[in-house]
PDB file of C-alpha atoms in Angstrom:
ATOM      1  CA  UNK A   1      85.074 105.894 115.838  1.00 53.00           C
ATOM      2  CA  UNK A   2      87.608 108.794 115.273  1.00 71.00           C
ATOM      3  CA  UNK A   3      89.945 107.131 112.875  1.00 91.00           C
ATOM      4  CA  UNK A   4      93.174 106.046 113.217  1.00 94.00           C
ATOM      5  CA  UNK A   5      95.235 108.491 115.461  1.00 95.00           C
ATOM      6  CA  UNK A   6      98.766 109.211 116.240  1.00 96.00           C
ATOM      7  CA  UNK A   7     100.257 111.067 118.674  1.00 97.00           C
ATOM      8  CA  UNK A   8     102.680 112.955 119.035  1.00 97.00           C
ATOM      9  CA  UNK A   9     102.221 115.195 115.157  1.00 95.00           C
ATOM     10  CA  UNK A  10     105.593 116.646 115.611  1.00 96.00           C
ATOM     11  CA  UNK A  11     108.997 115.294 117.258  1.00 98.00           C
ATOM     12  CA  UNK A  12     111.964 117.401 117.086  1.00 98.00           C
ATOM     13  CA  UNK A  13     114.656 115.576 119.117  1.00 98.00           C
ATOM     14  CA  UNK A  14     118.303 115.033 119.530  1.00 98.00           C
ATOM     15  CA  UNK A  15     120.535 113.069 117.984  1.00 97.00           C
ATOM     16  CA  UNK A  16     121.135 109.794 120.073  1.00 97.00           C
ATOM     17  CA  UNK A  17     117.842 110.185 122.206  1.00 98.00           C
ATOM     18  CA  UNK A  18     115.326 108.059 122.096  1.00 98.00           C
ATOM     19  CA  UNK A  19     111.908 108.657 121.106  1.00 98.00           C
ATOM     20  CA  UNK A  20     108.381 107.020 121.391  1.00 98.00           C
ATOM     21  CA  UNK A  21     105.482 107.380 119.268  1.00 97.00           C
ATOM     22  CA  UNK A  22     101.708 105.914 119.818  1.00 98.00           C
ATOM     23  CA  UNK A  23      99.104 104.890 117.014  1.00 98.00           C
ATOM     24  CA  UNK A  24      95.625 103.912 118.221  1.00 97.00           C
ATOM     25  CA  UNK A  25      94.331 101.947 115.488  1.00 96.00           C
ATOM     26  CA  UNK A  26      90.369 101.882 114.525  1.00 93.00           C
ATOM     27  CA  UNK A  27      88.910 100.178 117.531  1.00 89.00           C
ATOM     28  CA  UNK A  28      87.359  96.509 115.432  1.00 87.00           C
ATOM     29  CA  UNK A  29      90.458  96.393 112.840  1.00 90.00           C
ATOM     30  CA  UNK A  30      92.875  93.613 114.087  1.00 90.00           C
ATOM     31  CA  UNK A  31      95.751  94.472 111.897  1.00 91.00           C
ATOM     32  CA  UNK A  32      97.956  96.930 112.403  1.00 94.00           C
ATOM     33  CA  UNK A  33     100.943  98.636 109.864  1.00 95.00           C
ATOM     34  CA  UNK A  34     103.761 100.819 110.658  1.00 97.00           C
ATOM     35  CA  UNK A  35     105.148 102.990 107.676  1.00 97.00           C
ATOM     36  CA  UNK A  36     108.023 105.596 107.258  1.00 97.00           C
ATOM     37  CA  UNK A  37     108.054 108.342 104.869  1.00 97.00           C
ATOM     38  CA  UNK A  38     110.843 110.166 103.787  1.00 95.00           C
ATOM     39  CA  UNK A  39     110.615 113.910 101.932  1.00 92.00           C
ATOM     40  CA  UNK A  40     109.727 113.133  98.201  1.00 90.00           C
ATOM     41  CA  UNK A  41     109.138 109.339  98.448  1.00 94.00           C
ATOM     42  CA  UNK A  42     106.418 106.770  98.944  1.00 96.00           C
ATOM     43  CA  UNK A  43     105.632 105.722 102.257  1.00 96.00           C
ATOM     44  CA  UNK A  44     107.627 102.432 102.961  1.00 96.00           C
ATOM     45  CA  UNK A  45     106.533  99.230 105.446  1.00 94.00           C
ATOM     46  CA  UNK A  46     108.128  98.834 108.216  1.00 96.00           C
ATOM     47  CA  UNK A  47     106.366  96.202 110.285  1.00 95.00           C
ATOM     48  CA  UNK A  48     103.106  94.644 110.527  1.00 91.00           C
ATOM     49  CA  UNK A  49     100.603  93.154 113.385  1.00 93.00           C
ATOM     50  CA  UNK A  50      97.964  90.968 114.062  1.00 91.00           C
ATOM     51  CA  UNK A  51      96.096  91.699 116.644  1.00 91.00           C
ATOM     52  CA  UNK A  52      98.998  91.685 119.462  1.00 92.00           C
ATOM     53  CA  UNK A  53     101.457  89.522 117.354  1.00 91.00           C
ATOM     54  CA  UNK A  54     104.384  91.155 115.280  1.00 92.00           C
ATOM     55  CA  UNK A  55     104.130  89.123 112.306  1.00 88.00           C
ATOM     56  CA  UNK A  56     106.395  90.812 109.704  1.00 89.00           C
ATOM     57  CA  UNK A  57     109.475  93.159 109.811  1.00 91.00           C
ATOM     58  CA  UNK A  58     111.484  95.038 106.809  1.00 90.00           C
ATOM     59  CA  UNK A  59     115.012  94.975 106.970  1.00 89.00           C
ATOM     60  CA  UNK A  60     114.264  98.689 107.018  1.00 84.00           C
ATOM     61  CA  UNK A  61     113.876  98.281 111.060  1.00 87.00           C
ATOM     62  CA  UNK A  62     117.504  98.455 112.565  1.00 89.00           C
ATOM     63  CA  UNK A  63     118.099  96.634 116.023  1.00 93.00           C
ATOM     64  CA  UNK A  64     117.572 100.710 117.389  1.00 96.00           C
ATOM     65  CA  UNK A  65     113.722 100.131 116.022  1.00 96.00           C
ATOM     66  CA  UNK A  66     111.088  98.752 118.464  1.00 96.00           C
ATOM     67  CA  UNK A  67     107.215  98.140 118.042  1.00 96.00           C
ATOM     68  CA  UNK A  68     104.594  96.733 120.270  1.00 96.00           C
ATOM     69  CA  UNK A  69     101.027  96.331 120.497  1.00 96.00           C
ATOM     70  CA  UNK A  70     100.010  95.277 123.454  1.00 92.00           C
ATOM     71  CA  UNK A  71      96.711  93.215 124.335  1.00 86.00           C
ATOM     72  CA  UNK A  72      96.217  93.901 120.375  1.00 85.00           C
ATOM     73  CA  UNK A  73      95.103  97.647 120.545  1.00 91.00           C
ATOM     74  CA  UNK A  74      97.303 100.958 120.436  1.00 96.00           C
ATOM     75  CA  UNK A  75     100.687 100.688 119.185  1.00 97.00           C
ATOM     76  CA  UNK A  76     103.681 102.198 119.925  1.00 98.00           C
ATOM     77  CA  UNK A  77     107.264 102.707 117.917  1.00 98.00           C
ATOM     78  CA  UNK A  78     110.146 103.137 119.688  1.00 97.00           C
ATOM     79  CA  UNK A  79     113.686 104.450 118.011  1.00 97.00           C
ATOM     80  CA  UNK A  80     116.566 104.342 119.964  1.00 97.00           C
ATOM     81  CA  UNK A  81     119.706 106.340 120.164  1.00 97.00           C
ATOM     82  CA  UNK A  82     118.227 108.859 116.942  1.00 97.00           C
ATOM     83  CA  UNK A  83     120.019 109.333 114.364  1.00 97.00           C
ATOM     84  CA  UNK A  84     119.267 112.214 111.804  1.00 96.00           C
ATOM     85  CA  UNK A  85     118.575 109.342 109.112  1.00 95.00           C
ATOM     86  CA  UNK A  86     115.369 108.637 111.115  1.00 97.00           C
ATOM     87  CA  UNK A  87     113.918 112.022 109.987  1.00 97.00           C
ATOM     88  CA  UNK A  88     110.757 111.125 108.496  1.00 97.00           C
ATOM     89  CA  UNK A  89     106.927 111.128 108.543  1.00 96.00           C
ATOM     90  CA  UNK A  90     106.084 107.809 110.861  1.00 97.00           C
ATOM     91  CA  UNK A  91     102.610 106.718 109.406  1.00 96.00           C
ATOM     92  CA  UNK A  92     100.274 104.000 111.103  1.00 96.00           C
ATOM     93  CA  UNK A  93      97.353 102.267 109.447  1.00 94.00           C
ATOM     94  CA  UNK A  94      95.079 100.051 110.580  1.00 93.00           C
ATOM     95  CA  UNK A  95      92.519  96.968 108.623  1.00 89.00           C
ATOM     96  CA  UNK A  96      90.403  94.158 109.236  1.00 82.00           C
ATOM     97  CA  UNK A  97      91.621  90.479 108.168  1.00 72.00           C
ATOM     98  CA  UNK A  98      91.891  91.054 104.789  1.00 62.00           C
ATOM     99  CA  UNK A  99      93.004  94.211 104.250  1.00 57.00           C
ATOM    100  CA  UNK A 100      93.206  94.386 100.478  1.00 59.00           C
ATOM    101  CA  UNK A 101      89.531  93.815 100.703  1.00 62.00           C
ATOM    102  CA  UNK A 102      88.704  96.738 102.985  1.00 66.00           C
ATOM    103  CA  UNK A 103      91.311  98.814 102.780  1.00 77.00           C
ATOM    104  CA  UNK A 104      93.375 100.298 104.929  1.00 88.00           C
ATOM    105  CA  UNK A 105      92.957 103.650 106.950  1.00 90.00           C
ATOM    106  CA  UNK A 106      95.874 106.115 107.751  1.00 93.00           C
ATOM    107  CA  UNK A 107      96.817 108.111 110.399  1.00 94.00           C
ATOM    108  CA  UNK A 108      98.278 111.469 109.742  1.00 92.00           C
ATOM    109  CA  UNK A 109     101.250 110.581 111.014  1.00 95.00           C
ATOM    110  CA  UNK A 110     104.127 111.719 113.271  1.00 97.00           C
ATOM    111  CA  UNK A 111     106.941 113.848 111.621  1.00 96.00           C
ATOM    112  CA  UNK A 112     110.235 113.128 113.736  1.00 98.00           C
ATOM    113  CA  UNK A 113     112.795 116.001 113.272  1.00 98.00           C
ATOM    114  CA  UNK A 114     116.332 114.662 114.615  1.00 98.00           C
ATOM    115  CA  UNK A 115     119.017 117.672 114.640  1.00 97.00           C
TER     116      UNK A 115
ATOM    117  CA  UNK B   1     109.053  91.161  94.074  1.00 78.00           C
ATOM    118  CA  UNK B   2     106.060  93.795  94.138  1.00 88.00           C
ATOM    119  CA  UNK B   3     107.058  97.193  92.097  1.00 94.00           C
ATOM    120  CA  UNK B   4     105.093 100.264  92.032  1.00 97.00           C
ATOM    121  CA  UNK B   5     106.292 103.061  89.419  1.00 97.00           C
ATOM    122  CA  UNK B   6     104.856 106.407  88.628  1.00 98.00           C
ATOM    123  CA  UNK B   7     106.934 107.854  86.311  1.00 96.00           C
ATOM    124  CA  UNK B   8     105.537 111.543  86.264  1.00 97.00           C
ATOM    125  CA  UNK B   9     107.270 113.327  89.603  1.00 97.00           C
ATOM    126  CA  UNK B  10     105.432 116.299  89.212  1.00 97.00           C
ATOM    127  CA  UNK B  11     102.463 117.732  86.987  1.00 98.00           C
ATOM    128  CA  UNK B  12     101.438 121.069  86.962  1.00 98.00           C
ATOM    129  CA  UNK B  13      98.104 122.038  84.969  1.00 97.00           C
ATOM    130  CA  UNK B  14      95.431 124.849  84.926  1.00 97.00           C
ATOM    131  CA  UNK B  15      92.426 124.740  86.205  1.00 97.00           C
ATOM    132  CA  UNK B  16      89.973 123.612  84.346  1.00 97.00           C
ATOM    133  CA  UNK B  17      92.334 120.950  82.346  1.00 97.00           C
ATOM    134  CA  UNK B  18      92.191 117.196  82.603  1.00 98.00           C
ATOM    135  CA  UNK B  19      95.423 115.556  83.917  1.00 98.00           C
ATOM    136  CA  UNK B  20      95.878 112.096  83.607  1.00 98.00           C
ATOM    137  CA  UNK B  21      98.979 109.936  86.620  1.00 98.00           C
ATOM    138  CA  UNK B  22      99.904 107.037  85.598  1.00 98.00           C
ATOM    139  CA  UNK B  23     101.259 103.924  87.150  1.00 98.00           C
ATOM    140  CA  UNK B  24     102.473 100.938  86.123  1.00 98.00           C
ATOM    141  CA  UNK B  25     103.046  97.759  88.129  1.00 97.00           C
ATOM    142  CA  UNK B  26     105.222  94.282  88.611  1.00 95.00           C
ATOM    143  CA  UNK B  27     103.781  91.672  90.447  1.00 92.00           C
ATOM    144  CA  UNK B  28     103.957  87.655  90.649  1.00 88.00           C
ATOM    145  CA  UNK B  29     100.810  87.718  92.445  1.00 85.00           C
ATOM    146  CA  UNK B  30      97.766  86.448  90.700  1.00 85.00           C
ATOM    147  CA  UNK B  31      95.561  87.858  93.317  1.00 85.00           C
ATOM    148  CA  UNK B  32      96.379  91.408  93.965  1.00 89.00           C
ATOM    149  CA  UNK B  33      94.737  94.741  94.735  1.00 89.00           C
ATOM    150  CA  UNK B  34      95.647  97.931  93.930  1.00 93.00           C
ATOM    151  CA  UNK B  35      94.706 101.585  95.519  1.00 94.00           C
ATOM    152  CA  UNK B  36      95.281 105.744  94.730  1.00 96.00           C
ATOM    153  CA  UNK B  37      96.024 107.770  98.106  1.00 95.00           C
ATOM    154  CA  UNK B  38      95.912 111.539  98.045  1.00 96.00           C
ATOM    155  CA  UNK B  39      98.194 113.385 100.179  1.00 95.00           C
ATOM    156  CA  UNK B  40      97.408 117.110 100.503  1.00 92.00           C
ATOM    157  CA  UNK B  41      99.961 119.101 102.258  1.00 87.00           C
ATOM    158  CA  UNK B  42      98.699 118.277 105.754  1.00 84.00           C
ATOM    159  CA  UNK B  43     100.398 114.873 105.085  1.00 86.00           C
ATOM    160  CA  UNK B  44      97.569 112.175 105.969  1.00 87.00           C
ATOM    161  CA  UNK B  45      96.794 109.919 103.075  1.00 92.00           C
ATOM    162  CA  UNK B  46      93.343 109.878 101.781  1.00 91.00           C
ATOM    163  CA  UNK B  47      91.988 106.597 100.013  1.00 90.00           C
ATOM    164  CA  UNK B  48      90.675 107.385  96.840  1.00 93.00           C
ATOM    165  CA  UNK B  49      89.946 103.857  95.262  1.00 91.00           C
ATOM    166  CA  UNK B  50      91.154  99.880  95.730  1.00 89.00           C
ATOM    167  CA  UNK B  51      90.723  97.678  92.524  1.00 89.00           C
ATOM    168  CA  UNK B  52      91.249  93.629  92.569  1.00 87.00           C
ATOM    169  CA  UNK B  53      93.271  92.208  90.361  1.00 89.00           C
ATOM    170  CA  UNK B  54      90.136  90.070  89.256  1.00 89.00           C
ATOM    171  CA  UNK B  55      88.162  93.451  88.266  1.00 86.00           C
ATOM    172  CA  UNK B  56      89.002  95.611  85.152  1.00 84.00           C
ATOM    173  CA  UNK B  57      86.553  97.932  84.868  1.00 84.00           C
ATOM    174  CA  UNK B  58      86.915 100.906  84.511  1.00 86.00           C
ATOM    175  CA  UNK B  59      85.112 103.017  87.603  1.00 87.00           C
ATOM    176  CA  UNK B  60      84.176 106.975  87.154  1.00 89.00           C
ATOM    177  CA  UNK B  61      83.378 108.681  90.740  1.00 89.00           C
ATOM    178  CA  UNK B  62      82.826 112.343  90.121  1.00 94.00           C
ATOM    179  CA  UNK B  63      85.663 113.948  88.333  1.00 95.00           C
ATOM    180  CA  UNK B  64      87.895 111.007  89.069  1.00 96.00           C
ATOM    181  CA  UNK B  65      88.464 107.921  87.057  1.00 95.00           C
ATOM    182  CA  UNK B  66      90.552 105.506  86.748  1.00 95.00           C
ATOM    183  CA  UNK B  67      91.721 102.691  83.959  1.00 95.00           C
ATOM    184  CA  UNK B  68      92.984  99.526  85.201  1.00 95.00           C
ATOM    185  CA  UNK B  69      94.223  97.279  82.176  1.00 94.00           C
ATOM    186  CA  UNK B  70      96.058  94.175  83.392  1.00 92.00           C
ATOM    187  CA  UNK B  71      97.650  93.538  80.306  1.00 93.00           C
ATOM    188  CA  UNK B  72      99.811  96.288  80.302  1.00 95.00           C
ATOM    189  CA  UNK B  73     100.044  96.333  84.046  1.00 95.00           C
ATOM    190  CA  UNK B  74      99.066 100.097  84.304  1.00 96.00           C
ATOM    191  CA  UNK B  75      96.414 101.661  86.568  1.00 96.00           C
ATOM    192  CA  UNK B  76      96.261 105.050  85.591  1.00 97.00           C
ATOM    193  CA  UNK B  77      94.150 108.243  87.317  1.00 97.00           C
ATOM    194  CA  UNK B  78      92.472 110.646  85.499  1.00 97.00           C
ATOM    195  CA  UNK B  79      91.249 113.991  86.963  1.00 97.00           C
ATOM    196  CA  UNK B  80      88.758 115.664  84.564  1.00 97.00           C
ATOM    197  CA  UNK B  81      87.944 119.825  84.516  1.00 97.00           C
ATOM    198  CA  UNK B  82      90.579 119.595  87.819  1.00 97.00           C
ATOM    199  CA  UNK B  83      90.843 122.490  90.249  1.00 97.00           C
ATOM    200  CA  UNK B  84      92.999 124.130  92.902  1.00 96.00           C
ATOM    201  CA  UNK B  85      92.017 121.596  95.519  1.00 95.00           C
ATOM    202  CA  UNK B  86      93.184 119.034  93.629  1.00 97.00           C
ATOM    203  CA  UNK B  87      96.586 119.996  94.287  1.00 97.00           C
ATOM    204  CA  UNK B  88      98.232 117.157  96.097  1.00 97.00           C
ATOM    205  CA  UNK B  89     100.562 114.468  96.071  1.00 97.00           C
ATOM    206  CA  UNK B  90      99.124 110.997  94.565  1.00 98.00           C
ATOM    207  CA  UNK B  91     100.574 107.830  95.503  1.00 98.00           C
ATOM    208  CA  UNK B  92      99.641 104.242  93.528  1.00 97.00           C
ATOM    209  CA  UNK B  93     100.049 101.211  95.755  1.00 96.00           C
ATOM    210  CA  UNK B  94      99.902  97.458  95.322  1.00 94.00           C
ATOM    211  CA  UNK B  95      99.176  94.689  98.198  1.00 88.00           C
ATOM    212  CA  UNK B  96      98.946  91.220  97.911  1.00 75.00           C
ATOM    213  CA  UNK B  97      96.183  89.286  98.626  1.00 65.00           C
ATOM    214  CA  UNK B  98      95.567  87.627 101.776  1.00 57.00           C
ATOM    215  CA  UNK B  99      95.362  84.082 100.688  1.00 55.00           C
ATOM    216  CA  UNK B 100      98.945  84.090  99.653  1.00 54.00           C
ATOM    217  CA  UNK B 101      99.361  84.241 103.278  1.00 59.00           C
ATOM    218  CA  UNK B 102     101.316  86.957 103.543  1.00 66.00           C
ATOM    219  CA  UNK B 103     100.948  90.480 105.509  1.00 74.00           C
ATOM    220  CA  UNK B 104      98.729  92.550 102.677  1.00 80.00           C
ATOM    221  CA  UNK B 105     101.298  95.202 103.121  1.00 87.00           C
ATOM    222  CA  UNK B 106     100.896  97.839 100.743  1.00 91.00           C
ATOM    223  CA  UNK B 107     104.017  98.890  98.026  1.00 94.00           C
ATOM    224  CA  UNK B 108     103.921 102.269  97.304  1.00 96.00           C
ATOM    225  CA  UNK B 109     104.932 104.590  94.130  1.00 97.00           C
ATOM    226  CA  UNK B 110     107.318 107.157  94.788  1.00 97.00           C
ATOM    227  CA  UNK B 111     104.088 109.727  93.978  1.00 97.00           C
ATOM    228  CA  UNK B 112     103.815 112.440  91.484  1.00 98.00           C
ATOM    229  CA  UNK B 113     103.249 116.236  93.031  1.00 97.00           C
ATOM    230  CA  UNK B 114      99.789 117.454  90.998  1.00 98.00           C
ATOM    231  CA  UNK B 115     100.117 121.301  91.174  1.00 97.00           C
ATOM    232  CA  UNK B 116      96.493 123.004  89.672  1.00 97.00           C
ATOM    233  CA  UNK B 117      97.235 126.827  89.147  1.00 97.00           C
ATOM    234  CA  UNK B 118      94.217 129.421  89.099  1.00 95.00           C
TER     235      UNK B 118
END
């Protein structure tokens, strides 16, 4: 196993288009975390998975904020109708049950430029 | 709620010299764990440690170390004899534990910019 990998590294889009972006977690973790990144700041959750179940949002993700994992394996994030606020590193990470115990590995992230 | 503060934004040091990030913590949680990510300039985060709350010692790996004293609520980083490759940004983060049935999402500092000059 690869790692955690997300695709696409770079997004430059424009404002009020939508974008997508896809995580493929490590293959055996079950949990799954979505986190955004802004320039000079900690990376900050913004939803969380079990297996194929969204268990947990932040009131970070607007209604234009979308996340799936179907059948409990890749991920995707969908933003709607960009706005340039939603310029950030998107970072996904991955665990087994238990995270704090294992840890948790990163992706290295897509960086969504909206202009 | 959780907290995560590193107080130093940015560190600059020459090679050679220890450097020591701190970070300091607020938590309800009795069960807790708490982790150091490295993020060069490529932007990935590296894992460099995870502590329990239950654990205090101290751990050395190589030229890292770290100092986790609960009563104080500080889990500080020390690089000793650092060098250029250690320049990076370091982020302290807290999760919760699993059994208090929550997601184990990780809080992150805001990170402090190490810059090791030649």
């Amino acid at each position: 196993d690869t790692g955690v990998s997300q695709n696409p590294r770079h997004k430059i889009t424009k404002r009020g288009q939508n974008v997508t972006f896809r995580c493929d977690p490590i293959s055996e973790h079950n949990r799954l975390y979505w986190y955004r990144q802004t320039l000079g700041q900690g990376p900050e959750f913004l939803t969380y998975f079990q297996n194929e179940a969204q268990l947990e949002k932040s009131r970070l993700l607007s209604d234009r904020f979308s996340a799936e994992r179907p059948k409990g394996s890749f991920s995707t994030l969908e933003i709607q109708r960009t706005e340039q606020g939603d310029s950030a590193m998107y970072l996904c990470a991955s665990s087994h049950s238990g995270g704090g115990n294992y840890g948790y590995t990163f992706g290295s992230g897509t960086r969504l430029t909206v202009v | 709620a959780q907290k995560v503060t590193q107080a130093q934004t940015e560190i600059s040091v020459v090679e050679k010299e220890d450097v020591t990030l701190d970070c300091v913590y607020e938590t309800r949680d009795t069960t807790y764990y708490l982790f150091w990510y490295k993020q060069p300039p490529s932007g990935e985060l590296v894992f460099l440690i995870r502590r329990n709350s239950f654990d205090e010692q101290n751990e050395i790996s190589g030229r890292y170390s770290w100092n986790f004293q609960k009563s104080t609520s500080s889990f500080n980083f020390t690089i000793t004899a650092s060098q250029v490759v250690d320049s990076a940004v370091y982020f302290c983060a807290l999760s919760e534990s699993l059994t208090q049935g929550g997601s184990e999402k990780l809080v992150f500092g805001k990170g402090t910019k190490l810059t090791v000059n030649p």
